[in-house]
Amino acid sequence: MIRVLLVHDVGLLRSALAQRLAVETDFEVAHTPWSTAPSRARSLGPDVCAVDLECTESYGIAPLGELCDRRLLVIAAAHRPGPLRRAVEAQALGFVDRDGTPEQLVQGIRQVARGKRFVTDSLGFGFLRAAEMPLTRRELSVLSLAAGGASISDIAHSLHLSNGTVRNYMAAITRKTGARNRVDAIRISRGEGWL
């Protein structure tokens, strides 16, 4: 039996996916939104955490680091290399395209449960773009919070940094993206799919 924890912030989609996965006789499925995912993962001890990278909590930054002691399979979009890169850095084993089929998700969960890597072919271009992305994980976190409307001091508080360090990150982000200012850096990064 493979114990699966499905993490998705959209209740209707999460429930429908969980029902589809529960049809598999070798799956035991639980599901939760991102806000309760770390505690549910600790209490359930799943074999695989299948997580959607589109997170509505935490300014859109899925807290993958809080699930790193589990085998991760992420549901990702090829046109969003930023979240793909964060998933690779979190040592996810499985990558299923959001536009893929339920059968691909099932196959991916089984592979990841065995400790093997699984990647749907359609995510290949997204991985290439993620490799070319100039921003570090920390810079992406700072920029994601800024894109959500957080002030310098809010970002500093959220990431446990000083205001000066956040300003330095914003200057580096602006330089690396070729932007004129913070708003332009956000626009460019969204256009590139980094956010």
Short mmCIF file of C-alpha atoms in Angstrom, two decimals:
data_model
loop_
_atom_site.label_atom_id
_atom_site.label_comp_id
_atom_site.label_asym_id
_atom_site.label_seq_id
_atom_site.Cartn_x
_atom_site.Cartn_y
_atom_site.Cartn_z
CA MET A 1 0.00 0.00 0.00
CA ILE A 2 1.34 3.44 -0.98
CA ARG A 3 0.31 6.22 1.43
CA VAL A 4 -0.14 9.45 -0.56
CA LEU A 5 -0.63 12.96 0.79
CA LEU A 6 -2.06 15.21 -1.91
CA VAL A 7 -1.39 18.93 -1.32
CA HIS A 8 -3.39 21.45 -3.35
CA ASP A 9 -4.90 24.78 -2.35
CA VAL A 10 -8.02 24.59 -4.52
CA GLY A 11 -10.52 22.47 -2.59
CA LEU A 12 -12.63 21.29 -5.52
CA LEU A 13 -9.62 20.21 -7.59
CA ARG A 14 -7.93 18.62 -4.55
CA SER A 15 -11.05 16.57 -3.75
CA ALA A 16 -11.51 15.47 -7.36
CA LEU A 17 -7.86 14.45 -7.67
CA ALA A 18 -8.00 12.61 -4.35
CA GLN A 19 -11.10 10.70 -5.50
CA ARG A 20 -9.38 9.77 -8.76
CA LEU A 21 -6.24 8.55 -6.92
CA ALA A 22 -8.32 6.58 -4.39
CA VAL A 23 -9.58 4.40 -7.26
CA GLU A 24 -6.11 2.82 -7.36
CA THR A 25 -6.27 -0.25 -5.11
CA ASP A 26 -2.67 0.17 -3.91
CA PHE A 27 -3.12 3.83 -2.85
CA GLU A 28 -4.24 5.16 0.51
CA VAL A 29 -4.96 8.86 -0.12
CA ALA A 30 -5.24 11.84 2.23
CA HIS A 31 -5.43 15.44 1.07
CA THR A 32 -4.86 18.90 2.51
CA PRO A 33 -4.25 22.54 1.53
CA TRP A 34 -0.73 24.00 1.86
CA SER A 35 -1.61 25.75 5.12
CA THR A 36 -1.81 22.42 6.98
CA ALA A 37 0.51 20.31 4.79
CA PRO A 38 3.58 20.19 7.08
CA SER A 39 1.57 19.10 10.14
CA ARG A 40 -0.47 16.57 8.11
CA ALA A 41 2.73 15.13 6.64
CA ARG A 42 4.20 14.73 10.12
CA SER A 43 1.07 13.06 11.50
CA LEU A 44 0.32 10.78 8.52
CA GLY A 45 3.85 9.79 7.53
CA PRO A 46 3.02 9.38 3.82
CA ASP A 47 5.25 7.48 1.41
CA VAL A 48 4.77 10.22 -1.21
CA CYS A 49 3.73 13.87 -0.97
CA ALA A 50 2.16 14.85 -4.30
CA VAL A 51 2.09 18.64 -4.25
CA ASP A 52 0.78 21.33 -6.56
CA LEU A 53 3.34 24.13 -6.90
CA GLU A 54 0.69 26.81 -7.36
CA CYS A 55 0.38 27.84 -3.74
CA THR A 56 -2.03 30.56 -2.62
CA GLU A 57 -0.45 30.81 0.85
CA SER A 58 2.95 32.40 1.58
CA TYR A 59 2.69 34.86 -1.34
CA GLY A 60 2.62 31.97 -3.80
CA ILE A 61 5.82 30.29 -2.55
CA ALA A 62 5.10 26.65 -1.83
CA PRO A 63 6.92 25.72 1.41
CA LEU A 64 8.63 22.67 -0.09
CA GLY A 65 11.40 22.81 2.49
CA GLU A 66 8.92 21.80 5.18
CA LEU A 67 8.17 18.56 3.32
CA CYS A 68 11.76 17.68 2.35
CA ASP A 69 11.98 14.63 4.59
CA ARG A 70 9.27 13.01 2.41
CA ARG A 71 9.48 11.75 -1.15
CA LEU A 72 8.17 14.65 -3.21
CA LEU A 73 6.27 14.58 -6.47
CA VAL A 74 5.38 18.02 -7.77
CA ILE A 75 2.62 19.01 -10.15
CA ALA A 76 4.12 21.86 -12.16
CA ALA A 77 3.64 24.01 -15.24
CA ALA A 78 6.30 24.02 -17.95
CA HIS A 79 5.90 27.78 -18.48
CA ARG A 80 6.84 28.49 -14.82
CA PRO A 81 10.58 27.69 -14.47
CA GLY A 82 10.88 29.42 -11.08
CA PRO A 83 8.75 26.93 -9.16
CA LEU A 84 10.37 24.07 -11.09
CA ARG A 85 13.80 25.24 -9.97
CA ARG A 86 12.65 25.49 -6.34
CA ALA A 87 11.31 21.92 -6.57
CA VAL A 88 14.64 20.65 -7.92
CA GLU A 89 16.45 22.45 -5.09
CA ALA A 90 14.05 20.78 -2.62
CA GLN A 91 15.16 17.42 -4.08
CA ALA A 92 11.81 16.42 -5.52
CA LEU A 93 11.93 13.04 -7.27
CA GLY A 94 8.82 13.36 -9.43
CA PHE A 95 7.62 16.06 -11.80
CA VAL A 96 4.21 15.83 -13.47
CA ASP A 97 2.94 18.49 -15.88
CA ARG A 98 -0.24 20.25 -14.75
CA ASP A 99 -1.53 19.66 -18.28
CA GLY A 100 -0.75 15.94 -18.03
CA THR A 101 -3.13 13.04 -17.54
CA PRO A 102 -4.27 11.42 -14.29
CA GLU A 103 -2.50 8.26 -15.48
CA GLN A 104 0.81 10.16 -15.56
CA LEU A 105 0.21 11.29 -11.98
CA VAL A 106 -0.51 7.71 -10.90
CA GLN A 107 2.59 6.42 -12.70
CA GLY A 108 4.68 9.20 -11.15
CA ILE A 109 3.47 8.42 -7.62
CA ARG A 110 4.34 4.74 -8.05
CA GLN A 111 7.83 5.57 -9.35
CA VAL A 112 8.55 8.07 -6.57
CA ALA A 113 7.29 5.60 -3.94
CA ARG A 114 9.98 3.20 -5.20
CA GLY A 115 12.57 5.98 -4.83
CA LYS A 116 12.91 6.48 -8.59
CA ARG A 117 12.81 9.72 -10.55
CA PHE A 118 9.81 10.48 -12.77
CA VAL A 119 9.50 13.41 -15.18
CA THR A 120 6.82 13.93 -17.81
CA ASP A 121 8.38 14.75 -21.17
CA SER A 122 6.41 17.97 -21.56
CA LEU A 123 8.34 19.58 -18.66
CA GLY A 124 11.68 19.36 -20.52
CA PHE A 125 11.56 22.90 -21.86
CA GLY A 126 10.64 24.24 -18.41
CA PHE A 127 13.74 22.57 -16.95
CA LEU A 128 15.92 24.18 -19.63
CA ARG A 129 14.46 27.59 -18.80
CA ALA A 130 14.93 26.95 -15.07
CA ALA A 131 18.62 26.23 -15.66
CA GLU A 132 18.98 29.60 -17.46
CA MET A 133 17.22 31.59 -14.74
CA PRO A 134 19.61 34.17 -13.28
CA LEU A 135 17.97 34.56 -9.86
CA THR A 136 18.88 32.55 -6.78
CA ARG A 137 16.29 30.85 -4.60
CA ARG A 138 16.58 33.62 -1.98
CA GLU A 139 16.21 36.32 -4.65
CA LEU A 140 13.09 34.56 -5.94
CA SER A 141 11.68 34.49 -2.41
CA VAL A 142 12.33 38.21 -1.96
CA LEU A 143 10.85 39.02 -5.37
CA SER A 144 7.79 36.81 -4.79
CA LEU A 145 7.03 38.63 -1.56
CA ALA A 146 7.57 42.00 -3.27
CA ALA A 147 5.24 40.95 -6.08
CA GLY A 148 2.61 40.19 -3.45
CA GLY A 149 2.80 43.80 -2.27
CA ALA A 150 5.06 43.30 0.76
CA SER A 151 7.20 46.23 1.84
CA ILE A 152 10.95 46.00 2.46
CA SER A 153 10.34 45.65 6.21
CA ASP A 154 7.59 43.04 5.67
CA ILE A 155 9.94 41.01 3.47
CA ALA A 156 12.74 41.35 6.02
CA HIS A 157 10.46 40.15 8.80
CA SER A 158 9.07 37.22 6.78
CA LEU A 159 12.51 35.98 5.71
CA HIS A 160 14.34 36.87 8.95
CA LEU A 161 16.64 39.36 7.22
CA SER A 162 17.63 42.96 7.86
CA ASN A 163 16.05 45.75 5.81
CA GLY A 164 19.46 46.52 4.29
CA THR A 165 19.91 42.93 3.16
CA VAL A 166 16.50 42.98 1.48
CA ARG A 167 17.42 46.24 -0.30
CA ASN A 168 20.67 44.58 -1.47
CA TYR A 169 18.70 41.61 -2.81
CA MET A 170 16.30 43.95 -4.62
CA ALA A 171 19.26 45.80 -6.19
CA ALA A 172 20.75 42.48 -7.36
CA ILE A 173 17.38 41.37 -8.73
CA THR A 174 16.96 44.63 -10.63
CA ARG A 175 20.47 44.30 -12.10
CA LYS A 176 20.13 40.60 -13.03
CA THR A 177 16.74 41.06 -14.71
CA GLY A 178 17.84 44.21 -16.56
CA ALA A 179 14.97 46.09 -14.95
CA ARG A 180 14.72 49.82 -14.23
CA ASN A 181 13.15 49.35 -10.80
CA ARG A 182 11.34 46.91 -8.51
CA VAL A 183 8.04 47.05 -10.41
CA ASP A 184 9.84 46.44 -13.72
CA ALA A 185 11.74 43.48 -12.18
CA ILE A 186 8.43 41.95 -11.09
CA ARG A 187 6.93 42.49 -14.57
CA ILE A 188 9.97 40.94 -16.30
CA SER A 189 10.08 37.99 -13.91
CA ARG A 190 6.39 37.25 -14.38
CA GLY A 191 6.80 37.49 -18.15
CA GLU A 192 9.67 34.98 -18.01
CA GLY A 193 7.64 32.67 -15.76
CA TRP A 194 10.10 32.94 -12.86
CA LEU A 195 7.35 33.94 -10.45
#
